[in-house]
Amino acid sequence: MNRIASRFSELRAANRSALIPYITAGDPVPAATVDLMHLLVSKGADLIEIGVPFSDPMADGPVIQRATERALAHNVSMHDVFGMVRAFRATDSSTPVILMGYLNPVEILGYAEFAREAAAAGVDGVLTVDLPPEEAEDYAEILQVAGLERIFLVSPTTPNRRLQAVARLGSGFVYYVSLKGVTGANSLDTDDVARHIEDLRQFISIPLGVGFGIRDAHTAGLVSKVADAVVVGSVIVHLIEQHQHDLPAMHQAVGALVAEMRAAMDAVQIAGGAA
Amino acid sequence: MPIAAVDYASFPDAHGHFGIYGGIFAPETLMAPLEDLANAYAEAKMDAAFQAEIDKDFQDYVGRPSPLYLAERMTRELGGAKVYLKREDLNHTGAHKINNTIGQALLAKRLGKTRIIAETGAGQHGVASATVAARLGLECVVYMGADDVVRQAPNVMRMKMLGATVVPVTSGTRTLKDALNEAMRDWVTNVDNTFYIIGTVAGPHPYPMMVRDFQAVIGREAREQCLAKEGRLPDALVACVGGGSNAIGLFHPFLADEAVKIYGVEAGGEGIESGHHAAPLCAGRPGVLHGNRTYLMQDDNGQIIGTHSISAGLDYPGVGPEHSWLKDIGRAQYVSITDNEALDGFRMLTRTEGIIPALESSHALAYAMKLAPSMHKDEIIIVNLSGRGDKDMNTIARIEGYEF
Ligand SMILES: Cc1ncc(COP(=O)(O)O)c(C=O)c1O
C-alpha cells in the first residue's frame, strides 16, 4: 500500500485527523529543507507537503511567493527537490511526502521521467495546482503506474459535475481549498467549511483535507473536527521567513507552532471521541 | 507545408485546444467561472443584439472601420512591394486594444459583474480597460509591472484620470507576466463580482478564442478594403507579436487564403543570440504558463526566464497558443526584429509618412522594411499599425538624448 493510504488508515483507526504542514523546498536555503522536514515530523506532522519552486506561482499569496523567490535564488530545481526527498527518506521511511507545484517544471522533464524519478526518490503523491482533471487524463495514468497518488483540489466554486471528475481521477486524498483566494489569504469560516465538507462527502469517498486560511492552533482544531486532514502552509513559511538567518530560532518557532496545532487537534478529537 | 484542408474556423476545440496548444490550466477556483464565461460568450456570439451593440460601438465610439492607408513615400523609399498600413493607431485610445475591451466589457455587463480587472504592459490595454469601465460605470483595477509603470508613465496618468486604480507589481521580473500573475490572484479572490479582461490572446480558454474573435475585425476590414482598393488579396501580412492579439486579429480572416504569406514579428531585443529578447516562437519551447500550453521562454528547469524588449507591450515570455499552432503547422512564419531595428522602423515611418508609431508596431514596420525590397512592385504588403507612439515619447527621448 502507498504510504499515504496506510497513513490515513492508521489515523482513521486512531480516530485522528492528519496534520499536513507545507514548506517550500530550498527555503530559505537548500541545506535547510531536510532538517525542517524531520523537525515537522518530530512535532507531530503526519504527512509533509513540499512546494516545488516555480517562477510564476499564480495561485500563491505573497508569503509563498517570497519563499519561492528565496529558493529560486539558489536555483532549486526539480532534481534538487528529488534529492531532498531522497535524503529525508534515508532516516524516515514512513512519513508520506507530497510534492505541490505548478505544471511547467514537470512538463519540461516529461511526465514519465518526472513520475519515475519522483517515485524512486520516495515521493508518495503529487498535487499540481494548475492542472485540473480536464487536462490531467494522461498525467494521472502515468502517475498511477508509477505508484504516485493524484491529489486534486476542489474549491467552494467547484460544481457537482466536476466533483465527479475529481472523484474519478483523484487518489490519496482530496484537498478542499477552503476559501476563494490565494495561499495565505485571510482566515476561513469554520462553520462554512463544515457544511461544505458534508456536501463533498456525497461525492468523495477518499479522505478530505482542508487547507488555505488555517493560521492558528484553534482553527486547526476546529477544522480537524470535520476534515480528515488539516493543511497548514503560509503561517509556517512566514515563520521560516522571519527567522531565515537564524536556523535554531527558526526550528524553535516552527516546532512550537506545529506542536501547538497538533495538541489542539488531539484535544478536539479526544473530546469528540469521549462524547 | 501548409495543408489546404485545415478548417481554421473550427479551432480551437471545445476545450480550447489548437493542436497540442491552448487548453485550460487554471487553479480550481477559476474552473467554474471560466466555464461560465465560455458559455456566456457562446450565447452572446449567437445573439444578434449583442453583435449589433459591438458593431455600433466599433463605429461610433472606436471610430471603425480604421483606414487601410497606402504608405506611398515609404513604399517609394523601400523600392519594392506596395506597403499598406492598417491604421489601428487611429482608434479611440490609440491602439487595437480597445476592440477587445469593448467586447469583454459588454460580456461583463451581461454577466452582471460590477468590477473589472486587467493586466497591462505598455498601458494600452490598461487605458482601453479603464476607458470602457468609465463608460459603463464599473470599478476598474489595473495591474502593471513596476518597471512598466515608469517607462509608460503617460498611460499610467491616463488610467488614473479615467478613474482606474493602477497597482504597480513588484514581484518577479516587474513586467507584464507578473502583472498577469497578480491579476489572476485578484480574480481567484474576487471571482464573485469581478470580470478579468485579459488584454491579449493568452490565458486559459475561452480567452485566446474570444480575444481573437473581437480583434478579427481588423483582418475582416483589411481584407475587404484591400479587395476594394486593389481588386485582389495582399501577398503578405506583417504584424508584431507580444501576446499576439493584433497579429491574430489581422491574420485570422486570411488563414484560409493560402497564397497570402503571414509574418509575425517578435521582439528580438538585443538580438536572439544575446539571450536578451522576448521571442518565444523564435527561440523558446513549449510549456504551460498563465492557463495555456504554448511556446515559452524558459530555462532547462522549466522556470520562466526574464525577457527584454524596448517595447513594454512585447515584453512577455509567452505567446497566444494559436500562434504556436500556426508556427508548427507552417501556416505563419515568425521572425524577430531587434530594439535597434525597431527604432529604425519608428524613425522611417515618422519621417516618411508623418505617422508616429508605437514601439510595438515599429517591430512590424522594421520587418516590412526588410521584406518589401525583396518583393515585386506590384505585390502588396499589409502591415498592422497596432498603435500610436505617444506613450513612447519618454523612451524615445531618452534614446535620442532629448530632455523635457
Ligand atoms: C500598440 C501595441 N501593439 C502591440 C501590442 C502587443 O500586444 P499583442 O501582441 O497582443 O497585440 C501592444 C501591447 O501592449 C500594444 O500596445
XYZ file of C-alpha atoms and ligand atoms in Angstrom:
695
model
C 0.000 0.000 0.000
C 1.129 3.540 -0.743
C 2.346 5.396 2.358
C -0.472 7.949 2.069
C -3.200 5.317 2.123
C -1.654 3.446 5.018
C -1.139 6.635 6.992
C -4.778 7.607 6.593
C -5.979 4.161 7.613
C -3.797 4.260 10.754
C -5.203 7.682 11.587
C -8.760 6.560 10.999
C -8.234 3.604 13.320
C -6.996 6.014 15.993
C -9.856 8.449 15.287
C -7.412 11.248 14.491
C -7.039 13.767 11.673
C -3.807 14.267 9.793
C -1.703 17.370 10.244
C -0.003 18.256 6.961
C 2.469 21.129 7.144
C 3.743 22.756 3.941
C 7.200 24.159 3.324
C 8.820 25.329 0.103
C 11.802 23.230 -0.969
C 15.005 25.220 -0.695
C 13.596 27.958 1.543
C 15.463 29.793 2.914
C 18.433 27.740 1.662
C 18.541 24.259 0.112
C 20.524 22.834 3.028
C 17.724 23.707 5.485
C 14.918 21.673 3.953
C 15.643 18.101 5.062
C 16.209 19.140 8.689
C 12.958 21.095 8.618
C 11.124 18.027 7.319
C 12.414 15.920 10.200
C 11.519 18.677 12.639
C 7.932 18.772 11.319
C 7.618 15.020 11.825
C 9.058 15.176 15.332
C 6.488 17.844 16.289
C 3.502 15.897 15.041
C 3.215 16.123 11.249
C 1.528 13.049 9.740
C 2.295 13.884 6.119
C 4.523 16.567 4.605
C 3.807 18.764 1.644
C 6.835 20.129 -0.192
C 6.420 23.057 -2.563
C 8.420 22.834 -5.778
C 9.522 26.398 -6.590
C 8.196 27.943 -9.794
C 8.940 31.387 -11.168
C 5.256 32.246 -11.670
C 3.258 30.952 -8.701
C -0.061 32.464 -9.727
C -2.130 30.671 -7.069
C 0.099 31.740 -4.194
C -0.045 34.789 -1.979
C 2.929 37.000 -1.087
C 4.307 34.770 1.699
C 4.799 31.709 -0.507
C 5.810 33.886 -3.462
C 8.705 35.193 -1.390
C 9.617 31.667 -0.264
C 9.716 30.671 -3.912
C 11.953 33.606 -4.737
C 14.342 32.680 -1.914
C 14.536 29.112 -3.198
C 14.975 30.166 -6.814
C 17.792 32.488 -5.791
C 19.589 29.166 -5.174
C 18.348 27.719 -8.465
C 16.453 24.927 -6.735
C 15.379 22.526 -9.490
C 13.076 19.514 -9.609
C 16.162 17.291 -9.381
C 17.247 19.131 -6.247
C 13.794 18.545 -4.756
C 14.075 14.827 -5.541
C 17.462 14.881 -3.830
C 15.949 16.414 -0.693
C 13.224 13.781 -0.530
C 15.802 11.031 -1.050
C 17.891 12.445 1.807
C 14.804 12.637 4.036
C 13.979 9.012 3.241
C 17.420 7.900 4.443
C 16.106 8.158 8.010
C 12.325 8.363 7.596
C 10.724 5.617 5.579
C 7.173 6.066 6.826
C 6.066 9.718 6.622
C 4.315 10.367 3.313
C 5.713 13.198 1.188
C 3.600 15.114 -1.320
C 5.013 17.425 -3.954
C 2.929 20.505 -4.618
C 3.677 22.795 -7.509
C 2.915 24.004 -10.992
C 2.894 22.054 -14.218
C 5.704 23.663 -16.220
C 8.661 22.253 -14.248
C 7.023 18.826 -14.697
C 6.344 19.287 -18.412
C 9.923 20.107 -19.189
C 11.077 16.816 -17.667
C 8.274 14.917 -19.319
C 5.516 13.236 -17.321
C 7.067 9.771 -17.465
C 10.516 10.821 -16.329
C 9.049 13.014 -13.606
C 6.891 10.171 -12.287
C 9.729 7.641 -12.388
C 12.202 9.880 -10.607
C 9.707 11.153 -8.047
C 8.700 7.621 -7.111
C 12.329 6.493 -6.965
C 13.170 9.380 -4.640
C 10.416 8.378 -2.227
C 7.658 10.825 -3.153
C 4.152 9.473 -2.476
C 1.763 11.936 -4.062
C 1.622 14.881 -6.415
C -0.571 17.963 -6.398
C -0.299 20.172 -9.466
C -2.056 23.450 -8.828
C -2.653 24.493 -12.422
C -3.638 21.089 -13.751
C -7.380 20.478 -13.429
C -8.814 16.994 -14.106
C -9.876 18.086 -17.611
C -6.234 18.261 -18.719
C -4.939 15.516 -16.438
C -6.033 12.215 -18.015
C -2.592 11.170 -19.321
C -0.776 12.599 -16.363
C -2.977 10.794 -13.845
C -2.436 7.500 -15.605
C 1.330 7.920 -15.688
C 1.425 8.859 -12.002
C -0.739 5.885 -11.132
C 1.516 3.465 -12.977
C 4.455 4.881 -11.020
C 2.583 4.331 -7.752
C 2.063 8.032 -7.024
C -1.214 9.375 -5.637
C -3.010 12.066 -7.652
C -4.183 14.799 -5.344
C -6.654 17.291 -6.782
C -8.050 20.498 -5.390
C -11.706 21.312 -5.020
C -12.949 24.750 -4.078
C -16.138 26.466 -2.962
C -16.824 27.180 -6.645
C -16.475 23.556 -7.810
C -19.839 22.331 -9.162
C -21.015 18.758 -8.519
C -20.370 17.757 -12.126
C -16.682 18.491 -11.706
C -16.531 16.718 -8.352
C -17.284 13.532 -10.229
C -14.188 14.035 -12.393
C -12.110 14.630 -9.270
C -13.582 11.529 -7.661
C -12.679 9.508 -10.751
C -9.086 10.715 -11.244
C -8.089 11.638 -7.698
C -6.495 9.371 -5.109
C -4.808 9.591 -1.720
C -6.968 12.450 -0.512
C -8.848 15.394 -1.940
C -7.697 18.838 -0.939
C -10.523 21.273 -0.259
C -9.390 24.877 -0.781
C -11.439 26.409 1.964
C -11.815 29.884 0.533
C -11.726 31.815 -2.691
C -8.269 33.265 -2.810
C -4.587 32.555 -2.929
C -2.482 30.813 -0.285
C -2.036 32.909 2.833
C -5.360 34.677 2.429
C -7.498 35.619 5.395
C -8.887 33.221 7.928
C -11.586 30.820 6.974
C -15.102 30.423 8.326
C -15.092 27.045 10.068
C -18.890 26.622 10.032
C -18.916 27.198 6.314
C -16.112 24.652 5.886
C -18.042 22.097 7.937
C -21.102 22.470 5.683
C -19.036 22.141 2.523
C -17.209 19.073 3.792
C -20.513 17.341 4.496
C -21.668 18.072 0.926
C -18.387 16.880 -0.535
C -18.623 13.532 1.203
C -21.553 12.640 -1.029
C -19.155 12.587 -3.963
C -15.754 11.889 -2.491
C -15.104 8.616 -0.713
C -11.375 9.121 -0.074
C -10.102 11.312 2.797
C -10.804 15.052 2.623
C -8.182 17.576 3.642
C -8.763 21.269 4.191
C -6.228 23.991 3.543
C -5.825 27.730 2.799
C -6.531 30.103 5.642
C -5.591 27.888 8.635
C -3.357 30.163 10.648
C -3.555 29.103 14.271
C -3.954 26.099 16.562
C -7.529 26.960 17.414
C -8.646 26.910 13.777
C -6.652 23.739 13.128
C -8.530 22.123 15.988
C -11.933 23.229 14.704
C -11.199 22.073 11.170
C -9.937 18.699 12.398
C -13.414 18.025 13.795
C -14.813 17.784 10.285
C -11.858 17.089 7.986
C -9.557 14.085 7.665
C -6.551 16.333 7.229
C -5.528 19.886 8.050
C -3.027 21.518 5.700
C -1.035 24.446 7.066
C 1.263 26.450 4.838
C 1.664 30.196 4.908
C 1.950 30.662 8.696
C 4.813 28.168 8.776
C 6.502 29.718 5.768
C 6.087 33.103 7.386
C 7.996 31.892 10.480
C 10.717 30.490 8.237
C 10.998 33.893 6.604
C 11.144 35.739 9.923
C 13.969 33.551 11.165
C 15.677 32.923 7.847
C 19.086 33.988 9.187
C 18.846 32.083 12.471
C 18.228 28.364 11.999
C 17.920 27.439 15.706
C 15.325 30.198 16.225
C 13.504 29.019 13.094
C 13.339 25.453 14.397
C 12.175 26.700 17.766
C 9.357 28.807 16.264
C 8.197 26.336 13.611
C 8.393 23.415 16.032
C 6.360 25.260 18.658
C 3.600 26.171 16.188
C 3.314 22.654 14.766
C 3.269 21.114 18.243
C 0.590 23.556 19.334
C -1.551 22.710 16.320
C -1.064 19.003 16.921
C -2.123 19.422 20.564
C -5.207 21.443 19.631
C -6.247 18.833 17.075
C -5.719 15.977 19.522
C -7.664 17.789 22.257
C -10.626 18.241 19.923
C -10.533 14.638 18.858
C -10.241 13.233 22.356
C -13.206 15.376 23.373
C -15.095 14.224 20.252
C -14.228 10.580 20.947
C -15.485 10.816 24.545
C -18.741 12.433 23.533
C 3.981 22.615 -45.937
C 0.610 24.082 -45.045
C -2.255 21.704 -45.646
C -5.044 23.377 -47.579
C -7.619 21.158 -45.899
C -7.245 22.737 -42.444
C -10.538 24.288 -41.367
C -9.138 27.178 -39.375
C -12.560 28.345 -38.255
C -13.064 25.080 -36.357
C -10.197 25.826 -33.963
C -9.974 25.750 -31.041
C -11.893 22.644 -29.974
C -14.498 22.799 -27.213
C -11.782 22.780 -24.541
C -9.694 25.474 -26.178
C -7.090 23.302 -27.898
C -5.216 24.370 -31.005
C -3.471 21.080 -31.675
C -1.386 20.435 -28.562
C -1.547 24.118 -27.558
C -4.065 26.145 -25.556
C -6.397 24.385 -23.125
C -7.354 25.289 -19.577
C -4.560 25.093 -16.993
C -6.051 27.077 -14.167
C -6.418 26.841 -10.394
C -9.561 25.001 -9.357
C -11.364 28.098 -8.088
C -11.338 29.541 -11.611
C -12.541 26.454 -13.446
C -16.263 27.044 -12.942
C -16.059 30.795 -13.664
C -14.115 30.027 -16.861
C -16.789 27.602 -17.932
C -19.495 30.165 -17.173
C -17.572 32.678 -19.246
C -17.237 30.265 -22.170
C -20.971 29.574 -22.053
C -21.879 33.241 -21.787
C -19.617 34.048 -24.704
C -21.044 31.230 -26.833
C -24.548 32.601 -26.211
C -23.532 36.197 -26.870
C -21.870 35.198 -30.112
C -25.193 33.812 -31.339
C -27.113 36.830 -30.097
C -27.711 39.324 -32.908
C -28.398 42.117 -30.408
C -25.008 41.622 -28.729
C -23.212 41.672 -32.074
C -25.143 44.772 -33.116
C -24.113 46.531 -29.915
C -20.460 45.741 -30.596
C -20.741 46.918 -34.186
C -22.330 50.163 -33.093
C -19.613 50.804 -30.500
C -16.929 49.967 -33.047
C -18.351 52.539 -35.431
C -19.415 55.387 -33.143
C -17.045 55.039 -30.206
C -13.867 53.442 -31.570
C -14.089 55.064 -34.994
C -14.139 51.934 -37.136
C -13.500 50.938 -39.774
C -9.902 52.022 -39.399
C -8.403 53.122 -42.730
C -6.192 50.947 -44.874
C -3.621 53.530 -45.876
C -1.164 53.234 -48.779
C 2.170 54.484 -47.451
C 3.359 55.879 -50.780
C 6.522 57.616 -49.727
C 7.651 54.724 -47.571
C 6.883 52.380 -50.466
C 8.984 54.512 -52.853
C 11.914 54.627 -50.457
C 11.884 50.884 -49.934
C 11.626 50.285 -53.674
C 9.620 47.062 -53.677
C 6.146 45.878 -52.724
C 3.379 48.383 -52.007
C 3.083 48.910 -48.278
C -0.366 49.436 -46.823
C -0.893 50.276 -43.165
C -3.919 49.097 -41.245
C -4.445 52.156 -39.079
C -5.329 50.742 -35.658
C -3.370 53.703 -34.267
C -6.340 55.895 -35.202
C -8.728 54.022 -32.913
C -10.017 55.758 -29.818
C -7.347 55.345 -27.084
C -4.666 54.828 -29.706
C -4.329 51.103 -30.335
C -6.116 47.907 -31.312
C -6.606 47.016 -27.642
C -9.971 48.802 -27.475
C -11.545 46.323 -29.944
C -11.201 43.631 -27.312
C -12.137 45.641 -24.239
C -15.377 46.817 -25.883
C -16.387 43.193 -26.399
C -15.316 41.907 -22.992
C -16.885 44.813 -21.123
C -20.221 44.103 -22.793
C -19.844 40.491 -21.638
C -19.031 41.655 -18.115
C -22.250 43.645 -18.142
C -24.157 40.632 -19.443
C -22.777 38.532 -16.577
C -23.757 41.185 -14.044
C -20.195 41.863 -12.864
C -19.519 45.213 -11.217
C -15.766 45.230 -11.088
C -13.204 44.932 -13.882
C -9.565 43.976 -13.539
C -6.871 43.975 -16.206
C -3.139 43.466 -16.622
C -1.157 45.781 -18.822
C 2.351 46.059 -20.228
C 2.537 49.129 -22.425
C -0.503 50.535 -20.685
C -2.611 50.494 -23.865
C -4.757 47.641 -22.653
C -4.995 49.251 -19.227
C -6.145 52.507 -20.802
C -8.614 50.670 -23.033
C -9.990 48.795 -19.990
C -10.216 51.941 -17.867
C -11.980 53.626 -20.772
C -14.733 51.049 -21.147
C -15.079 50.792 -17.366
C -15.610 54.555 -17.131
C -18.182 54.401 -19.862
C -20.130 51.558 -18.237
C -19.695 52.835 -14.682
C -17.689 49.812 -13.499
C -14.916 49.803 -10.917
C -11.533 49.169 -12.581
C -8.237 47.934 -11.163
C -5.213 47.626 -13.467
C -2.112 45.597 -12.589
C 1.095 46.836 -14.163
C 4.698 45.765 -13.665
C 6.549 48.336 -11.572
C 9.161 48.789 -14.321
C 6.457 49.402 -16.916
C 4.785 51.985 -14.662
C 7.964 54.006 -15.094
C 8.569 53.512 -18.807
C 4.933 54.069 -19.825
C 4.185 56.918 -17.417
C 1.813 58.827 -19.751
C -0.523 55.846 -19.880
C -0.471 55.497 -16.086
C -1.675 59.089 -15.894
C -4.432 58.395 -18.412
C -5.675 55.380 -16.464
C -5.795 57.403 -13.276
C -7.679 60.235 -14.988
C -10.197 57.661 -16.178
C -10.822 56.627 -12.592
C -8.919 53.342 -12.552
C -6.686 52.194 -9.709
C -3.228 51.297 -11.033
C -1.415 48.723 -8.895
C 2.360 48.502 -9.530
C 3.513 44.869 -9.344
C 6.913 44.402 -7.745
C 7.150 40.605 -7.774
C 9.206 38.535 -10.227
C 10.549 40.477 -13.186
C 8.264 43.503 -12.547
C 6.833 43.385 -16.086
C 3.804 42.097 -17.961
C 3.958 38.439 -16.896
C 3.991 39.403 -13.230
C 1.086 41.787 -13.786
C -0.814 38.831 -15.256
C 0.005 36.656 -12.213
C -1.255 39.371 -9.912
C -4.455 39.882 -11.895
C -5.097 36.111 -11.718
C -4.622 36.218 -7.941
C -7.102 39.067 -7.682
C -9.565 37.150 -9.832
C -9.293 33.976 -7.726
C -10.045 36.082 -4.648
C -12.851 38.279 -6.020
C -14.359 35.950 -8.567
C -17.946 36.600 -7.461
C -18.163 40.232 -8.585
C -15.127 40.594 -10.843
C -14.597 40.189 -14.580
C -10.999 39.764 -15.718
C -10.420 41.445 -19.085
C -7.287 39.759 -20.437
C -5.583 42.016 -22.960
C -4.227 39.533 -25.421
C -4.865 36.092 -26.930
C -3.294 34.329 -23.937
C -4.712 32.920 -20.705
C -6.953 29.882 -20.307
C -9.769 29.059 -22.733
C -12.016 30.834 -23.730
C -9.747 33.924 -23.671
C -7.492 33.150 -26.665
C -10.552 32.411 -28.819
C -12.676 35.247 -27.514
C -9.992 37.928 -27.805
C -9.170 36.685 -31.300
C -12.823 36.961 -32.327
C -13.049 40.531 -31.046
C -9.779 41.504 -32.779
C -10.632 39.725 -36.047
C -12.488 42.865 -37.112
C -9.016 44.120 -38.118
C -8.498 41.369 -40.680
C -12.076 41.357 -41.931
C -11.895 45.055 -42.683
C -8.400 44.825 -44.171
C -9.478 42.013 -46.466
C -12.485 43.968 -47.763
C -10.515 47.207 -48.054
C -7.720 45.537 -49.986
C -10.190 43.903 -52.361
C -11.917 47.271 -52.866
C -8.692 49.230 -53.468
C -6.617 46.676 -55.340
C -9.151 44.185 -56.605
C -7.191 41.373 -55.018
C -5.825 39.989 -51.778
C -2.468 41.090 -50.359
C 0.639 38.949 -50.841
C 1.875 39.321 -47.285
C 0.671 40.323 -43.839
C 3.008 41.626 -41.156
C 2.179 42.242 -37.500
C 4.096 42.437 -34.256
C 3.550 39.669 -31.701
C 3.582 40.281 -27.960
C 0.806 38.079 -26.691
C -0.346 38.102 -30.283
C -3.757 39.795 -30.327
C -3.220 42.419 -33.006
C -1.450 39.805 -35.115
C -4.130 37.125 -34.857
C -6.760 39.818 -35.418
C -5.201 40.658 -38.764
C -4.204 37.101 -39.693
C -7.278 35.091 -38.824
C -9.609 36.164 -41.634
C -6.815 35.381 -44.128
C -5.774 31.953 -42.823
C -7.723 30.048 -45.467
C -6.220 32.237 -48.229
C -3.163 30.053 -48.597
C -1.462 32.366 -51.111
C -1.252 35.138 -48.513
C 2.051 34.872 -46.652
C 1.872 35.611 -42.964
C 4.685 37.038 -40.828
C 4.517 37.511 -37.076
C 7.304 39.697 -35.689
C 8.628 39.049 -32.215
C 10.803 41.299 -30.099
C 14.435 40.423 -30.779
C 15.681 42.791 -28.061
C 19.472 42.894 -28.149
C 19.494 40.001 -30.620
C 18.368 36.379 -30.310
C 21.972 35.256 -29.731
C 22.309 37.667 -26.775
C 19.545 35.871 -24.876
C 18.055 39.289 -24.073
C 14.852 39.218 -26.063
C 11.171 38.330 -25.931
C 10.866 35.889 -28.816
C 9.386 32.606 -27.557
C 8.286 31.443 -31.010
C 11.736 32.071 -32.489
C 13.821 30.822 -29.566
C 11.627 29.170 -26.930
C 9.981 25.799 -26.409
C 6.527 24.581 -25.458
C 5.365 24.646 -21.849
C 2.486 25.749 -19.656
C 2.054 29.265 -18.295
C -0.901 31.522 -17.469
C -3.500 28.913 -18.198
C -2.438 27.537 -21.563
C 0.187 25.432 -23.321
C 2.313 27.437 -25.719
C 5.878 28.367 -26.681
C 7.651 29.931 -23.721
C 10.964 31.447 -22.813
C 12.160 29.090 -20.113
C 15.309 27.520 -18.743
C 16.168 23.805 -18.518
C 14.312 23.550 -15.201
C 11.081 24.933 -16.609
C 11.458 28.297 -14.890
C 10.237 31.228 -16.956
C 13.135 33.498 -17.809
C 13.245 37.272 -17.847
C 12.571 38.930 -21.156
C 13.902 42.092 -22.681
C 12.374 44.406 -25.227
C 12.486 48.119 -25.797
C 8.704 47.952 -26.032
C 6.770 47.087 -22.881
C 3.895 45.623 -24.904
C 6.102 42.906 -26.398
C 7.998 42.159 -23.191
C 6.259 38.848 -22.470
C 7.778 35.324 -22.250
C 4.742 33.550 -23.720
C 2.529 33.950 -26.750
C -1.046 33.124 -27.672
C -1.471 29.365 -28.248
C -2.953 29.777 -31.732
C 0.343 31.311 -32.888
C 2.232 28.291 -31.538
C -0.032 26.070 -33.566
C 0.235 28.219 -36.726
C 4.006 28.055 -36.384
C 4.072 24.270 -36.035
C 1.751 23.643 -38.987
C 3.722 26.143 -41.055
C 0.843 28.485 -41.877
C 2.607 31.513 -40.403
C 6.270 32.389 -40.122
C 7.641 34.015 -37.022
C 10.670 36.273 -37.206
C 12.341 38.723 -34.869
C 13.384 42.359 -35.001
C 15.905 43.882 -32.592
C 15.426 47.008 -30.498
C 17.659 48.971 -32.844
C 15.889 47.775 -35.971
C 12.556 48.702 -34.389
C 13.910 52.199 -33.757
C 14.831 52.414 -37.449
C 11.265 51.438 -38.301
C 9.973 54.049 -35.894
C 12.100 56.800 -37.472
C 11.345 55.678 -41.006
C 7.567 55.919 -40.620
C 7.711 59.127 -38.651
C 9.840 60.879 -41.273
C 8.380 59.457 -44.484
C 4.692 59.408 -43.594
C 4.195 61.773 -40.683
C 2.875 58.960 -38.513
C 4.445 58.263 -35.130
C 4.016 54.546 -34.450
C 4.071 52.674 -31.150
C 7.377 50.909 -30.482
C 5.495 47.593 -30.642
C 4.178 48.367 -34.131
C 7.643 49.603 -35.114
C 8.790 45.985 -34.998
C 6.293 45.114 -37.735
C 7.363 48.163 -39.757
C 11.026 47.204 -39.460
C 10.300 43.741 -40.789
C 8.302 45.221 -43.670
C 11.370 47.338 -44.451
C 13.310 44.111 -44.952
C 10.561 42.311 -46.789
C 9.316 44.968 -49.229
C 12.576 45.404 -51.195
C 12.666 41.651 -51.849
C 9.221 41.750 -53.456
C 7.847 42.985 -56.789
C 6.445 46.484 -57.211
C 3.002 45.096 -57.987
C 2.923 42.988 -54.846
C 1.147 44.126 -51.686
C 2.072 44.028 -48.005
C -0.338 44.944 -45.245
C 1.353 45.998 -42.015
C -0.735 46.195 -38.874
C -0.032 49.586 -37.358
C -1.300 48.393 -33.996
C -0.875 51.650 -32.095
C 0.440 55.186 -31.968
C 3.681 56.229 -30.326
C 2.574 58.983 -27.973
C 3.070 56.687 -24.969
C 6.679 56.017 -26.017
C 7.898 59.609 -26.024
C 9.808 59.151 -22.751
C 11.647 56.097 -24.062
C 12.452 57.736 -27.396
C 13.529 60.989 -25.754
C 15.967 59.121 -23.553
C 17.443 57.263 -26.530
C 17.665 60.370 -28.702
C 19.149 62.381 -25.829
C 16.322 64.916 -25.515
C 15.351 66.395 -22.197
C 11.906 67.711 -21.339
C 0.367 49.223 -29.783
C 0.552 47.819 -29.323
N 0.842 46.875 -30.232
C 1.036 45.596 -29.875
C 0.968 45.198 -28.571
C 1.251 43.772 -28.241
O 0.136 43.024 -27.889
P -0.467 41.963 -28.879
O 0.637 41.095 -29.335
O -1.475 41.247 -28.048
O -1.097 42.691 -29.999
C 0.662 46.147 -27.575
C 0.567 45.737 -26.160
O 0.514 46.469 -25.242
C 0.452 47.481 -27.976
O 0.162 48.428 -27.064
